Each structure stands twice: as C-alpha cells, then as structure tokens.
C-alpha cells in the first residue's frame, strides 16, 4: 500500500511543534528506513503512520483513502515495537494468533495461520515456549509474525534491531529484508544506525529536528547529500570537514561556500598534474580489512581510508577526488559549482 | 567465595549471622505453635502449674459436638466467602478506575487508604452509628429505595452481613494500593500492541491486565483469606465485646478467645486453634494448586 503525507504537522499538547510540514510518498511494496538521531522525529512519524498518534494539520493517505482521522485498528497496520511487546503470559503460538483471536477467527483456523507465519519467520520449532525462554532474535521473529498475522496494510518496525548484539543484528536485518520481499508488504522501519538503513532499505528518509533532510535511495544519500547534516550523518568514518577558507587556493569554490566536506575515500595519493595538497601524516591504524590514515592539513585533521603508502611523521602530498567533495554554505545547504 | 561447594566453616558462619533472627522466630513463633498443638491434646491440664493429667482426642470430640463451635465454623466460612471475592473485585475495579484518572489520583488514593490506617475500634464506633436502626446513615440511604429500617446490630439475621460490609470497606484501601502498583507495572507497550492487534478495552483488561497482575491478585487473595479466617476485632468492637446478638456473629477465633479467657478451657481453646489452622491450610493449599495454572510470573 502506498503511504502519502500531505503537509502533515504534529503539535504536542504543550504547544511544541515536533514535526514540520512532512510531505512525502512511500511507494507500494518498498522497504523504507526512517533514519536520524534521537529526538529527530522518526518514531513520531512512525506513530503517525500507525494511527497511535494523530496529525495536527495535513492529510495522511493510504493509497487513495484518507486515513487521517482513522485510529490504529481501522488503518490495519502491523507494528513491531522496539522491545517487541510480546505478551509474556502467552506462548509463541498464542502470541502470533492473538490478533486473529481478536478478529474472532476460529481456533483451528487461527492456529493454522499462526503456524504458517511461524514458518515464514523461521520460529516454527519454538511454538510452545513463552517469550522469556527465547533469545532476542527469536523474540524479534515472533513479533514480526504477530504483526503480519492480520494481513496488515503496512508493516511498521520501531528500532527493530537495537536490542540485538552485533552479529544477530546483521542476521536479522537480512531476515527483515527476506520477509519483506517474500510478503511484498510495504515496510517502514525506524533506525538511528545509518549502516543498518544503508544495507536493507530501498529508500531512506533522513529526519532531524522534525524535518525531512533528504529522502532518497541509499547510494544517492551517500554520493549526493542534500546538506551538511546528511553528509555528516551518512558514512563511516564520518566525512572530513574543512573550512572553505583554507582550501580556496586548491579548489574553485562558489562565493558563499563556508564548509567543504571530503569523503575519506576521496583523499588520494598525489598523482599527475593535480594540485598538490600538503599534509603531515599523524597516525596509521588498521582494523581488520579497514585502514585509517590520519593526516593534518592546515591545522585540520583529515582521515583517509585508501591504501596510501605513507609513514607516520612524514610530510606528503595528496589530492582530492571531486566526486567525494561537497561544498556547503553557512547554514549547511549544499552548493553547486565546485571545480578544480 | 561465590564459587565452589560451601564448607562447614561457611555454613557455621551463615548460621551465626542468622542466629539472632532464628532465636526470635523459635521463641515467638515456633515454640507457641508447637506448644499449642500439644496443648490441644491435653484433656486434664493445669495451666498455672503446667501439670498434664491425661492426653487424648477428647478436646476435638467436644468441639465437634458443640453447636456453638459448629456455628462458629459456619459463620467463619460465610465471612470468608462473603468478604474475599467482593473485596478483590471491588478493589480491583476501583484501582483500575484510579489508574485511569490523572487529576486528584493521589487525593483519592489517600481517601481509600484511610480505613486501613485507622484503628478498628474507632472505625467500629463510626459503623455502630451508621448501622443504627433509627438514626443510622445506612438505613437513611436504604429508605430512598423503599427498604424498611433494618436493625443491623440487634437482628441476628443481619449480623454477618453487617460484619462483611464493614470488613470489605476496611480492607479496600490496602488492596487498592497493591493493585495500583501492579497495574502501573504493566508495560504500556503491551496495551499499544493489543490496540493494534484489535483488542478493545475489555479484551485488553481480560487478556493483558488480568494475567499480568495475577501474582498480586494471588497475594491479595491469600492474604484476604487468611485475614478473614482470623476475624475477631471487628466483631468485638462492633458488638461491644459480644459475638453479635444472641451469639449470631461468633467465629472460630471469637470462640477460641472465649474458651481461653472467659471459660479457662485451655485445651478446647488450643484445639479450636488447630482446627482453624487446618481450615486455612486446606484453602491455602487449594489456592496454591490453582495458582500454578493461572498465575503468570
């Protein structure tokens, strides 16, 4: 189901507007991530979609139906909560079957459907256990199955991976992707972890201070950030930032340029007729297959992830690959017109 | 320290730490229990010299044949059956309502808790007035519904009802407090999840609230059962030291009290205590078995 927000705002009872003019469309059958720092409005946006919160102004449509004033039940969304919110006194099977029980589906039918869903999320060997006896990843699977039980219009996941350890997180994000593709259900998940969003989402919406910073495909966010916030939020290690003043001799910058962001992989060894960028190597460290080279340029520390044959303490020359260089003005807006 | 098998030295050390409490428990709990159990078998006994003339089951036989004791047992059971379910349902209902209101919640909690901290004697004085036939508040309210004045305190038919009403009212505050704590401890996300799963308020209460607070419900019911079996002071204060008009409000503990202090039948008193203990034991064992299936920890 396609979800569209038309100029939606949300103001709390105390008069604070927490979401400002949200206007976007989530296409049918896609996996979309709401990404941003804490307090950015991700969970609030998710709750607006679920119907647990109601928009102050604006309109929310599911396909062509206006659902702005409908409650959570009428919207028919399935939701997986951050702590899973499984019913602790029910078995796995009873948990998955609960929405069907509420919908007055006969016992035989709902148990059959629950067992089918358990198979989909690969938890069918734990049906008679209570949630407390399951691992975090298994609880997650049960929560997804329960959310899918009533054939929801949309599947919502609130920080689905944050309670899992690192290895399980990678496994579960692939699982969410697989389940989403097998069911073809429009799925929206909230996360503060950019690599999580980058790995599984079809599209990512970056939110900060209740505003959409950028809404694009993962690779576009990385290679074409709309503003300084997105450039800094996406990417590991974090993008290098230099005051425009200190590189004005090396690059041709637009007049209002204030900051220049350089991706770590865009710092290359100097070659050919490029302008030389003089740096002093301060540290070289390796983490498995990753390698970080720290260098000082004009008093600013830069990091490169390229295999550069530099030694600590030496003065060297590098140059920048312009595909990984972005220019921002005073307010952090992206500027065009960058050249060598 | 925390791994490996405990040695004799460790055990002795633990015993030394526990000793002060153990001594108190032995002197004031275990010794009286054992000696009153023994006393129930003394058929010829001088309480002041401690001389035991003969042993046997005679005390129990006398008890069972005594119509007053039979009535005491029946009254006690009526009291338990009357007080416990009403008290639990009513306090859970009030606690649920209190947990929903935001304003004045603390004020209402205090109001409901007052009966629990007030002395039984003072409460009974007030209720003597409420139950008064001619000037009582209860008859005044009942008159709105066309009920003729009831002589609550002097008509034997109403003795147990008057006691049950008083006991339910008195126990409300504490039970409400326990239920409020339990209700507040239920994860609010569960209700959000249930809302999305299509459960209405009543279904949420039945499928989430009740199972989630079942440990407290169990605690409250065991506590109420034991407390109700031991009812004494409410009767003593409400009926001015008498077990109701014509002995209509006698209970097992009241019977025990009379046998011990008024009639100096120590063996009989001890035997009635043992019978009460067995009654409580049976009900508690039943509750425990039931809880294994229905209480979710």
mmCIF file of C-alpha atoms in Angstrom, chain A residues 50 52 72-73 77 79 81 83 85-90 98-99 101-102 104 130 146 150, chain B residues 187 189-200 203-204 206-208 211-212 296-297:
data_model
loop_
_atom_site.group_PDB
_atom_site.id
_atom_site.type_symbol
_atom_site.label_atom_id
_atom_site.label_comp_id
_atom_site.label_asym_id
_atom_site.label_seq_id
_atom_site.Cartn_x
_atom_site.Cartn_y
_atom_site.Cartn_z
ATOM 1 C CA UNK A 50 0.325 3.639 12.687
ATOM 2 C CA UNK A 52 -1.284 5.716 17.579
ATOM 3 C CA UNK A 72 -4.787 2.369 14.589
ATOM 4 C CA UNK A 73 -7.201 -0.525 14.263
ATOM 5 C CA UNK A 77 -1.228 -1.603 10.252
ATOM 6 C CA UNK A 79 3.691 -2.957 14.187
ATOM 7 C CA UNK A 81 7.824 -2.473 18.892
ATOM 8 C CA UNK A 83 11.134 -4.050 22.982
ATOM 9 C CA UNK A 85 5.990 -6.035 23.437
ATOM 10 C CA UNK A 86 5.259 -9.749 23.272
ATOM 11 C CA UNK A 87 2.589 -10.932 25.705
ATOM 12 C CA UNK A 88 4.722 -12.630 28.362
ATOM 13 C CA UNK A 89 1.990 -14.958 29.606
ATOM 14 C CA UNK A 90 1.218 -16.421 26.188
ATOM 15 C CA UNK A 98 -3.732 -13.117 19.280
ATOM 16 C CA UNK A 99 -4.713 -10.586 16.559
ATOM 17 C CA UNK A 101 -8.385 -14.257 18.128
ATOM 18 C CA UNK A 102 -9.427 -10.623 18.498
ATOM 19 C CA UNK A 104 -12.934 -13.751 16.010
ATOM 20 C CA UNK A 130 6.956 -18.440 26.389
ATOM 21 C CA UNK A 146 2.371 -11.375 15.153
ATOM 22 C CA UNK A 150 -3.815 -9.930 10.487
ATOM 23 C CA UNK B 187 4.288 -2.420 30.282
ATOM 24 C CA UNK B 189 3.646 -1.008 25.147
ATOM 25 C CA UNK B 190 1.626 -4.190 25.669
ATOM 26 C CA UNK B 191 -1.559 -2.129 25.563
ATOM 27 C CA UNK B 192 -0.376 -0.335 22.417
ATOM 28 C CA UNK B 193 0.399 -3.699 20.837
ATOM 29 C CA UNK B 194 -3.000 -5.041 21.893
ATOM 30 C CA UNK B 195 -4.736 -1.953 20.484
ATOM 31 C CA UNK B 196 -3.055 -2.590 17.146
ATOM 32 C CA UNK B 197 -3.989 -6.271 17.416
ATOM 33 C CA UNK B 198 -7.617 -5.207 17.605
ATOM 34 C CA UNK B 199 -8.370 -5.694 21.307
ATOM 35 C CA UNK B 200 -10.957 -3.341 22.839
ATOM 36 C CA UNK B 203 -10.442 -7.562 25.855
ATOM 37 C CA UNK B 204 -7.259 -5.757 26.897
ATOM 38 C CA UNK B 206 -9.136 -9.697 30.203
ATOM 39 C CA UNK B 207 -6.194 -10.771 28.038
ATOM 40 C CA UNK B 208 -3.444 -8.487 29.309
ATOM 41 C CA UNK B 211 -2.828 -12.220 33.554
ATOM 42 C CA UNK B 212 -0.150 -9.572 34.086
ATOM 43 C CA UNK B 296 1.933 -15.832 35.442
ATOM 44 C CA UNK B 297 5.152 -14.673 36.999
#
